């Protein structure tokens, strides 16, 4: 059991003796499904939240604080110290990723290692940026020395599906450029931050990073209401982002760094390599049970190949191994959000009522938070599963005759993150790309949608994102370009 009985504020792990919230595993260790208690976290209130905000404001001190004015090389040393300590906690964090959110072992290890790489690459990118900008360059008769300056105080909230990787993809670039941060871990995937608290405490100066626990409405809302937050950095859903943004008294001055919903389609053209398309669509729709913003959430398959595609795709889904995250070859695991199985069932029922069928034998089998993915066909616009971001194990399939059909749907959609296109004819692909790049921000040719490699921009159009993440872009999203000008060199 991990009973987290402190929170990080002003460089101190403050003991907490008040109310706590129990944290349960998504994995049941008994046959009759009894949730496993993993530990507890502090249930902080408004006072503690504002204490963390004050600590971040003091450390930033309107730009005069020790963290934002620290030499780049010294800030980097703090970050290097942090990552060194973090690496020693790999086994503990990986274990908690499996128990808390049900991510399978290879993906949990990948999440940890990818986060370490992300931090190291961010350090490297920032070093290069600083080196490039170190000297005065002459332009239009003026010598100028460019600097990336911080923006102020950042409130950082990460998602449960990548409680480490995506959260750190906000936190690390925000910090490295000299912002101060208040970080509230995701509701699921919260205990896995505990093994890292001491590394945060000892690596960064007082108040640069503050870590709080509690309900969003009790701790994050009062922080936003003060108007003292300069950047809202959130990966999650629009409802939370809007609610927090709306209570900020100067919201038109608030910088947003948001990664939100997506409904990424795959378009399978008549000449697609079906083996490849099916492999990629399986991974794209159902890795981590479809709980990825980058997951393929709707498949458009040309009517000339639909029968073959549906038969082979559904058989492949039924062959996926379901079980506990640490078991060999397990692809499907229990869902951490208690309300998710009922929601997935609602989407299935609605689609069935409106004429779809479940194509795979095991589709929709449910027991507590174990839900076997359902493949639904034929899906149309009237169905909720067509419109909503399911973020879970249900795969809607639509057949099309004319390529304009999926393109029109994409243009109408509220989302615009990525698309996958499967086909061989280079001319067709090339002409499609010209339209697709205007509808989404990443076009994947003959491969499923994904965020990595982290060197590439990760963003979206419409309601899918505000600002761009990636090792390189995130530093820019959390900073402002300033410069020192001089007539002499
Ligand atoms: O939830 C969205 C994540 O950024 C997905 O990342 O494509 O690497 O799984 P991924």
Coordinates of C-alpha atoms and ligand atoms in Angstrom, one line a residue:
X1 CA 0.0 0.0 0.0
X2 CA 1.2 3.5 -0.8
X3 CA -0.4 6.0 1.6
X4 CA 0.7 9.3 0.2
X5 CA 0.5 11.5 3.2
X6 CA 2.2 14.7 2.0
X7 CA 2.2 17.1 -0.9
X8 CA 4.9 19.2 -2.5
X9 CA 4.8 22.9 -1.9
X10 CA 7.6 25.5 -1.6
X11 CA 10.3 22.8 -1.9
X12 CA 8.8 20.9 1.1
X13 CA 6.9 17.6 1.4
X14 CA 4.2 19.0 3.7
X15 CA 2.6 16.3 5.9
X16 CA -1.1 15.9 5.5
X17 CA -3.3 14.8 8.3
X18 CA -6.7 15.7 6.8
X19 CA -9.1 13.7 4.7
X20 CA -7.7 11.2 2.2
X21 CA -9.1 9.5 -0.9
X22 CA -8.6 5.8 -1.4
X23 CA -7.0 4.6 -4.6
X24 CA -8.2 1.3 -6.1
X25 CA -6.7 -0.8 -8.8
X26 CA -8.4 -1.4 -12.1
X27 CA -7.3 -5.0 -11.6
X28 CA -9.2 -7.3 -9.4
X29 CA -7.3 -9.9 -7.5
X30 CA -10.3 -12.0 -6.6
X31 CA -12.7 -14.1 -8.7
X32 CA -15.7 -12.2 -7.5
X33 CA -14.3 -8.9 -8.6
X34 CA -13.3 -7.1 -5.4
X35 CA -11.3 -4.0 -6.3
X36 CA -7.8 -4.0 -4.9
X37 CA -6.9 -1.2 -2.6
X38 CA -3.6 0.3 -3.7
X39 CA -3.3 3.2 -1.2
X40 CA -4.5 6.7 -0.6
X41 CA -3.8 10.3 -1.5
X42 CA -4.5 13.6 0.3
X43 CA -7.8 15.2 -0.4
X44 CA -6.5 18.8 -0.3
X45 CA -8.8 21.8 0.0
X46 CA -8.9 25.3 -1.4
X47 CA -6.4 26.6 1.2
X48 CA -3.7 24.1 0.2
X49 CA -4.3 24.7 -3.5
X50 CA -3.9 28.4 -3.0
X51 CA -0.8 27.8 -0.9
X52 CA 0.7 25.9 -3.9
X53 CA -0.3 28.8 -6.2
X54 CA 1.4 31.3 -3.8
X55 CA 4.5 29.2 -3.8
X56 CA 4.6 29.1 -7.6
X57 CA 4.0 32.9 -7.8
X58 CA 6.7 33.6 -5.2
X59 CA 9.2 31.4 -7.0
X60 CA 8.4 33.2 -10.3
X61 CA 8.2 36.6 -8.6
X62 CA 6.8 38.3 -11.8
X63 CA 9.9 37.1 -13.7
X64 CA 12.4 38.2 -11.0
X65 CA 12.5 34.9 -9.2
X66 CA 15.5 32.6 -8.8
X67 CA 14.1 30.0 -11.2
X68 CA 13.2 32.2 -14.2
X69 CA 16.4 34.2 -13.9
X70 CA 18.7 31.2 -13.3
X71 CA 21.3 30.6 -16.0
X72 CA 20.1 28.1 -18.6
X73 CA 23.0 25.8 -17.8
X74 CA 22.0 25.7 -14.1
X75 CA 18.3 25.0 -14.9
X76 CA 19.5 22.2 -17.1
X77 CA 21.6 20.8 -14.3
X78 CA 18.5 20.6 -12.1
X79 CA 16.6 18.7 -14.9
X80 CA 19.5 16.3 -15.3
X81 CA 19.6 15.6 -11.6
X82 CA 15.9 14.9 -11.7
X83 CA 16.1 12.5 -14.6
X84 CA 19.0 10.7 -13.0
X85 CA 16.9 10.1 -9.8
X86 CA 13.8 9.2 -11.9
X87 CA 15.6 6.4 -13.7
X88 CA 16.2 4.6 -10.4
X89 CA 12.4 4.4 -9.9
X90 CA 11.6 2.6 -13.1
X91 CA 10.5 -0.7 -11.6
X92 CA 8.2 0.9 -9.0
X93 CA 6.6 3.3 -11.6
X94 CA 6.1 0.5 -14.2
X95 CA 4.4 -1.7 -11.6
X96 CA 2.0 1.1 -10.7
X97 CA 1.2 1.9 -14.3
X98 CA 0.0 -1.7 -14.6
X99 CA -2.0 -1.8 -11.4
X100 CA -3.4 1.7 -11.5
X101 CA -4.5 2.0 -15.1
X102 CA -4.2 -1.5 -16.5
X103 CA -1.5 -0.8 -19.1
X104 CA 0.2 -3.9 -20.2
X105 CA 3.8 -4.6 -19.2
X106 CA 5.5 -3.7 -22.6
X107 CA 3.5 -0.5 -22.9
X108 CA 4.1 0.5 -19.3
X109 CA 7.9 0.0 -19.8
X110 CA 7.7 1.9 -23.0
X111 CA 5.8 4.7 -21.3
X112 CA 8.5 5.1 -18.7
X113 CA 11.5 4.8 -21.1
X114 CA 9.8 7.2 -23.5
X115 CA 9.4 9.8 -20.8
X116 CA 13.0 9.5 -19.8
X117 CA 14.0 10.0 -23.5
X118 CA 11.5 12.9 -23.8
X119 CA 13.2 14.7 -20.9
X120 CA 16.7 14.0 -22.2
X121 CA 15.7 15.2 -25.7
X122 CA 14.1 18.3 -24.3
X123 CA 17.3 19.1 -22.4
X124 CA 19.3 18.6 -25.6
X125 CA 16.9 20.7 -27.7
X126 CA 17.0 23.5 -25.1
X127 CA 20.8 23.4 -25.0
X128 CA 21.0 23.7 -28.7
X129 CA 18.5 26.5 -28.8
X130 CA 20.4 28.4 -26.2
X131 CA 23.7 27.8 -28.0
X132 CA 22.3 29.0 -31.3
X133 CA 20.9 32.1 -29.7
X134 CA 24.0 32.8 -27.6
X135 CA 25.7 35.3 -29.9
X136 CA 24.5 38.6 -31.2
X137 CA 23.6 38.4 -34.9
X138 CA 23.3 41.4 -37.2
X139 CA 20.1 42.0 -39.1
X140 CA 18.9 45.2 -40.7
X141 CA 21.7 47.1 -39.0
X142 CA 21.0 45.9 -35.5
X143 CA 22.7 43.2 -33.5
X144 CA 20.3 41.0 -31.6
X145 CA 20.5 38.2 -29.2
X146 CA 17.3 36.1 -29.1
X147 CA 16.2 34.4 -25.9
X148 CA 13.3 32.1 -25.1
X149 CA 11.6 33.6 -22.1
X150 CA 9.1 32.0 -19.7
X151 CA 5.5 33.0 -19.5
X152 CA 4.9 32.8 -15.7
X153 CA 2.8 30.3 -13.6
X154 CA 1.6 27.1 -15.3
X155 CA -1.2 24.9 -14.0
X156 CA -0.5 21.5 -15.4
X157 CA -3.1 18.6 -15.6
X158 CA -2.4 15.3 -17.3
X159 CA -4.6 12.5 -18.5
X160 CA -5.1 9.0 -17.0
X161 CA -4.1 7.1 -20.2
X162 CA -0.5 8.5 -20.2
X163 CA -0.2 9.7 -16.6
X164 CA 3.5 9.9 -16.9
X165 CA 4.5 10.4 -20.5
X166 CA 1.9 13.0 -21.5
X167 CA 1.9 14.8 -18.2
X168 CA 5.7 15.2 -18.4
X169 CA 5.4 16.3 -22.0
X170 CA 3.7 19.4 -20.5
X171 CA 5.6 19.7 -17.2
X172 CA 9.2 19.3 -18.4
X173 CA 9.2 21.9 -21.3
X174 CA 7.1 24.3 -19.1
X175 CA 9.8 24.1 -16.4
X176 CA 12.9 24.1 -18.4
X177 CA 12.3 27.5 -19.9
X178 CA 11.8 29.0 -16.4
X179 CA 8.1 28.9 -15.8
X180 CA 7.0 27.7 -12.3
X181 CA 4.4 24.9 -12.1
X182 CA 1.5 23.6 -10.1
X183 CA 0.9 20.0 -11.1
X184 CA -2.1 17.9 -10.2
X185 CA -1.7 14.3 -11.2
X186 CA -4.6 12.5 -13.0
X187 CA -7.3 10.8 -11.0
X188 CA -6.2 7.3 -12.2
X189 CA -2.4 7.0 -12.4
X190 CA -1.9 9.2 -9.4
X191 CA 0.1 7.0 -7.0
X192 CA 2.8 6.4 -9.6
X193 CA 3.9 10.0 -9.1
X194 CA 4.7 9.2 -5.4
X195 CA 8.0 7.4 -6.1
X196 CA 9.1 10.6 -7.9
X197 CA 8.2 13.2 -5.3
X198 CA 11.5 13.2 -3.6
X199 CA 13.3 13.6 -6.9
X200 CA 11.1 16.6 -7.6
X201 CA 11.7 18.0 -4.2
X202 CA 15.5 17.7 -4.2
X203 CA 16.2 18.6 -7.8
X204 CA 14.3 21.9 -8.2
X205 CA 14.5 25.1 -6.1
X206 CA 11.7 26.0 -3.7
X207 CA 8.4 26.6 -5.4
X208 CA 9.5 25.8 -9.0
X209 CA 7.4 22.7 -9.0
X210 CA 4.4 22.2 -6.6
X211 CA 2.4 19.0 -6.6
X212 CA -1.1 18.9 -5.3
X213 CA -3.9 16.3 -4.9
X214 CA -7.6 16.6 -4.8
X215 CA -10.7 17.0 -6.8
X216 CA -10.5 19.4 -9.8
X217 CA -13.4 21.5 -8.6
X218 CA -11.9 21.9 -5.1
X219 CA -8.3 22.6 -6.0
X220 CA -7.9 23.5 -9.7
X221 CA -10.9 25.8 -10.0
X222 CA -9.9 28.1 -7.1
X223 CA -6.4 28.4 -8.5
X224 CA -7.8 29.5 -11.9
X225 CA -10.3 31.9 -10.2
X226 CA -7.5 34.0 -8.9
X227 CA -6.4 35.0 -12.4
X228 CA -2.8 34.4 -11.4
X229 CA -2.2 31.5 -13.7
X230 CA -0.5 32.5 -17.0
X231 CA -0.7 29.1 -18.8
X232 CA -3.3 26.4 -18.6
X233 CA -1.6 23.2 -19.7
X234 CA -4.0 20.2 -20.0
X235 CA -4.3 17.0 -21.8
X236 CA -7.7 15.5 -21.4
X237 CA -11.3 16.5 -22.2
X238 CA -12.8 19.8 -23.4
X239 CA -15.3 19.9 -20.6
X240 CA -12.5 20.2 -17.9
X241 CA -10.5 22.6 -20.1
X242 CA -13.5 24.9 -20.7
X243 CA -14.6 24.9 -17.1
X244 CA -11.1 25.9 -16.0
X245 CA -10.6 28.4 -18.7
X246 CA -14.0 30.0 -18.1
X247 CA -13.4 30.8 -14.4
X248 CA -10.1 32.6 -15.2
X249 CA -11.0 36.4 -14.9
X250 CA -8.6 37.4 -17.7
X251 CA -9.2 34.4 -19.9
X252 CA -8.3 36.3 -23.1
X253 CA -4.8 36.8 -21.6
X254 CA -4.4 33.1 -20.6
X255 CA -2.2 31.0 -22.8
X256 CA -3.6 27.6 -23.5
X257 CA -1.6 24.4 -24.2
X258 CA -4.3 21.8 -24.7
X259 CA -4.5 18.3 -26.1
X260 CA -8.2 17.3 -26.4
X261 CA -10.5 14.9 -28.1
X262 CA -10.1 13.3 -31.5
X263 CA -12.0 11.0 -33.8
X264 CA -9.2 9.8 -36.1
X265 CA -10.4 7.9 -39.1
X266 CA -8.7 5.2 -41.2
X267 CA -9.6 5.2 -44.9
X268 CA -9.0 1.8 -46.6
X269 CA -8.9 2.3 -50.4
X270 CA -9.8 -0.5 -52.8
X271 CA -6.1 -1.2 -53.7
X272 CA -4.9 -1.4 -50.1
X273 CA -2.6 -4.2 -48.9
X274 CA -5.3 -5.8 -46.7
X275 CA -2.9 -7.7 -44.4
X276 CA -1.1 -4.5 -43.6
X277 CA -4.2 -2.4 -43.3
X278 CA -5.8 -5.0 -40.9
X279 CA -2.6 -5.2 -38.7
X280 CA -2.4 -1.4 -38.5
X281 CA -6.1 -1.0 -37.8
X282 CA -6.0 -3.6 -35.0
X283 CA -3.1 -1.7 -33.3
X284 CA -4.7 1.6 -34.1
X285 CA -8.1 0.9 -32.7
X286 CA -7.3 -1.3 -29.8
X287 CA -3.9 -0.6 -28.3
X288 CA -4.6 0.1 -24.6
X289 CA -8.2 -0.8 -25.3
X290 CA -8.6 2.2 -27.6
X291 CA -8.0 4.6 -24.7
X292 CA -5.7 6.9 -26.7
X293 CA -6.5 10.3 -28.1
X294 CA -4.5 9.1 -31.2
X295 CA -6.5 5.9 -31.5
X296 CA -8.3 5.1 -34.8
X297 CA -11.9 5.7 -33.8
X298 CA -13.7 5.0 -37.0
X299 CA -12.8 2.9 -40.0
X300 CA -14.0 3.8 -43.5
X301 CA -13.6 0.8 -45.8
X302 CA -14.2 0.8 -49.6
X303 CA -17.4 -1.2 -50.4
X304 CA -15.4 -3.3 -52.9
X305 CA -13.4 -4.9 -50.1
X306 CA -15.7 -4.4 -47.1
X307 CA -16.8 -8.0 -46.8
X308 CA -13.3 -9.4 -46.8
X309 CA -12.0 -6.7 -44.5
X310 CA -14.9 -7.2 -42.0
X311 CA -14.4 -10.9 -41.9
X312 CA -10.7 -10.8 -41.3
X313 CA -10.7 -7.8 -39.0
X314 CA -13.4 -9.3 -36.7
X315 CA -11.6 -12.6 -36.4
X316 CA -8.4 -10.8 -35.5
X317 CA -10.2 -8.8 -32.8
X318 CA -11.6 -12.1 -31.3
X319 CA -8.1 -13.5 -31.2
X320 CA -6.7 -10.7 -29.0
X321 CA -5.7 -11.9 -25.6
X322 CA -7.5 -10.5 -22.7
X323 CA -6.1 -10.5 -19.2
X324 CA -3.9 -8.9 -16.5
X325 CA -1.3 -6.4 -17.7
X326 CA 1.7 -8.4 -16.7
X327 CA 0.7 -11.6 -18.4
X328 CA 2.5 -12.6 -21.6
X329 CA 0.9 -11.4 -24.9
X330 CA -2.0 -9.6 -23.2
X331 CA -3.4 -6.8 -25.4
X332 CA -6.8 -6.1 -23.7
X333 CA -7.0 -5.2 -20.1
X334 CA -9.6 -3.9 -17.6
X335 CA -10.7 -0.3 -17.9
X336 CA -9.7 2.1 -15.2
X337 CA -12.7 4.5 -15.5
X338 CA -15.6 3.0 -13.5
X339 CA -18.3 4.5 -15.8
X340 CA -16.6 3.4 -19.0
X341 CA -18.2 -0.1 -19.5
X342 CA -21.7 1.3 -19.1
X343 CA -20.9 4.1 -21.6
X344 CA -19.5 1.6 -24.2
X345 CA -22.6 -0.5 -23.7
X346 CA -24.8 2.6 -24.4
X347 CA -23.0 3.2 -27.6
X348 CA -23.4 -0.4 -28.7
X349 CA -27.1 -0.5 -27.8
X350 CA -27.7 2.7 -29.7
X351 CA -25.9 1.4 -32.8
X352 CA -27.8 -1.9 -32.7
X353 CA -31.1 -0.1 -32.3
X354 CA -30.3 2.0 -35.4
X355 CA -29.4 -1.0 -37.6
X356 CA -25.7 -2.0 -36.9
X357 CA -24.6 -5.5 -36.0
X358 CA -21.8 -6.8 -33.9
X359 CA -19.5 -8.6 -36.3
X360 CA -17.2 -10.5 -33.8
X361 CA -18.3 -13.4 -31.7
X362 CA -17.0 -12.0 -28.4
X363 CA -18.0 -8.4 -29.1
X364 CA -19.4 -6.6 -26.1
X365 CA -18.9 -9.4 -23.6
X366 CA -18.7 -7.6 -20.3
X367 CA -18.0 -8.4 -16.7
X368 CA -17.4 -5.5 -14.3
X369 CA -14.7 -3.4 -15.8
X370 CA -13.7 -6.1 -18.4
X371 CA -15.2 -5.3 -21.7
X372 CA -14.4 -7.2 -24.9
X373 CA -14.2 -4.9 -27.9
X374 CA -17.2 -4.9 -30.2
X375 CA -16.8 -4.4 -34.0
X376 CA -19.9 -2.6 -35.3
X377 CA -21.1 -2.5 -38.9
X378 CA -22.8 -0.8 -40.8
X379 CA -22.4 2.4 -38.9
X380 CA -24.0 5.7 -40.0
X381 CA -24.2 9.3 -38.9
X382 CA -27.3 8.8 -36.8
X383 CA -25.4 6.6 -34.4
X384 CA -23.7 8.0 -31.3
X385 CA -20.7 5.8 -32.0
X386 CA -20.2 7.7 -35.2
X387 CA -20.3 11.1 -33.5
X388 CA -18.7 10.6 -30.1
X389 CA -15.1 9.9 -29.2
X390 CA -15.6 6.5 -27.6
X391 CA -12.1 6.4 -26.0
X392 CA -12.6 2.7 -25.4
X393 CA -13.1 -0.8 -26.9
X394 CA -15.7 -0.4 -29.6
X395 CA -14.8 -0.2 -33.3
X396 CA -17.3 1.4 -35.8
X397 CA -17.0 0.5 -39.5
X398 CA -18.5 2.5 -42.3
X399 CA -18.4 1.5 -46.0
X400 CA -17.9 4.1 -48.7
X401 CA -18.2 4.2 -52.4
X402 CA -16.8 7.6 -53.2
X403 CA -13.8 9.1 -51.5
X404 CA -15.7 12.3 -51.1
X405 CA -17.8 10.6 -48.4
X406 CA -15.1 10.2 -45.8
X407 CA -13.6 13.5 -46.8
X408 CA -16.9 15.3 -46.3
X409 CA -17.4 13.7 -42.9
X410 CA -13.9 14.7 -41.8
X411 CA -14.6 18.3 -43.0
X412 CA -17.8 18.3 -41.0
X413 CA -16.2 16.8 -37.8
X414 CA -15.5 18.9 -34.8
X415 CA -12.1 17.2 -34.6
X416 CA -9.0 17.3 -36.7
X417 CA -6.0 15.5 -35.2
X418 CA -4.9 12.7 -37.7
X419 CA -6.0 10.3 -40.4
X420 CA -4.6 7.0 -41.7
X421 CA -4.9 6.1 -45.4
X422 CA -4.3 2.6 -46.8
X423 CA -3.7 2.3 -50.5
X424 CA -1.0 1.7 -53.1
X425 CA -1.5 4.0 -56.0
X426 CA 0.9 6.9 -55.5
X427 CA -1.0 9.4 -57.6
X428 CA -4.3 8.8 -55.7
X429 CA -2.4 9.1 -52.4
X430 CA -0.6 12.3 -53.5
X431 CA -3.9 14.0 -54.5
X432 CA -5.6 12.9 -51.3
X433 CA -2.8 14.3 -49.2
X434 CA -3.4 17.8 -50.6
X435 CA -6.9 17.7 -49.1
X436 CA -6.2 15.7 -45.9
X437 CA -3.4 18.0 -44.6
X438 CA -6.1 20.8 -44.5
X439 CA -8.4 18.7 -42.5
X440 CA -6.0 17.2 -39.9
X441 CA -2.5 17.8 -38.7
X442 CA -0.9 14.4 -39.5
X443 CA -1.5 12.1 -42.4
X444 CA -0.3 8.5 -41.9
X445 CA 0.3 6.6 -45.1
X446 CA -0.3 2.8 -44.7
X447 CA 0.2 3.1 -40.9
X448 CA -2.0 3.7 -37.9
X449 CA -2.3 7.0 -36.2
X450 CA 0.1 7.7 -33.3
X451 CA 1.9 10.5 -31.5
X452 CA 5.5 9.4 -31.8
X453 CA 8.2 9.9 -32.6
X454 CA 8.2 12.7 -30.2
X455 CA 10.4 14.9 -32.5
X456 CA 7.4 15.5 -34.7
X457 CA 4.7 18.1 -34.0
X458 CA 1.7 16.8 -32.1
X459 CA -1.3 18.9 -32.4
X460 CA -4.8 19.1 -34.0
X461 CA -7.3 21.3 -35.7
X462 CA -10.7 22.5 -34.5
X463 CA -11.6 21.1 -31.0
X464 CA -8.7 18.6 -30.9
X465 CA -5.9 20.8 -29.7
X466 CA -4.6 24.3 -28.9
X467 CA -0.8 24.7 -29.3
X468 CA 1.7 22.2 -30.4
X469 CA 3.6 19.6 -28.4
X470 CA 6.7 17.6 -29.4
X471 CA 10.2 17.9 -28.0
X472 CA 10.9 20.9 -30.2
X473 CA 7.5 22.6 -30.3
X474 CA 6.6 22.3 -26.6
X475 CA 9.5 24.5 -25.6
X476 CA 8.1 27.1 -27.9
X477 CA 4.5 26.6 -26.7
X478 CA 5.6 27.4 -23.1
X479 CA 7.8 30.4 -23.9
X480 CA 8.0 33.7 -25.6
X481 CA 10.7 34.9 -28.0
X482 CA 12.4 37.9 -26.5
X483 CA 15.6 39.6 -27.6
X484 CA 18.3 42.0 -26.6
X485 CA 19.1 44.6 -29.3
X486 CA 22.3 46.6 -29.6
X487 CA 23.8 48.9 -32.3
X488 CA 27.3 47.4 -31.5
X489 CA 28.4 43.9 -31.5
Ligands
LIG1 O1 -3.8 9.8 -25.9 C1 -3.0 10.3 -26.7 C2 -1.6 9.9 -26.7 O2 -0.8 11.0 -27.0 C3 -1.3 8.8 -27.6 O3 0.0 8.6 -27.8 O4 0.0 7.6 -30.1 O5 2.0 7.4 -28.6 O6 -0.1 6.2 -28.0 P1 0.5 7.4 -28.7

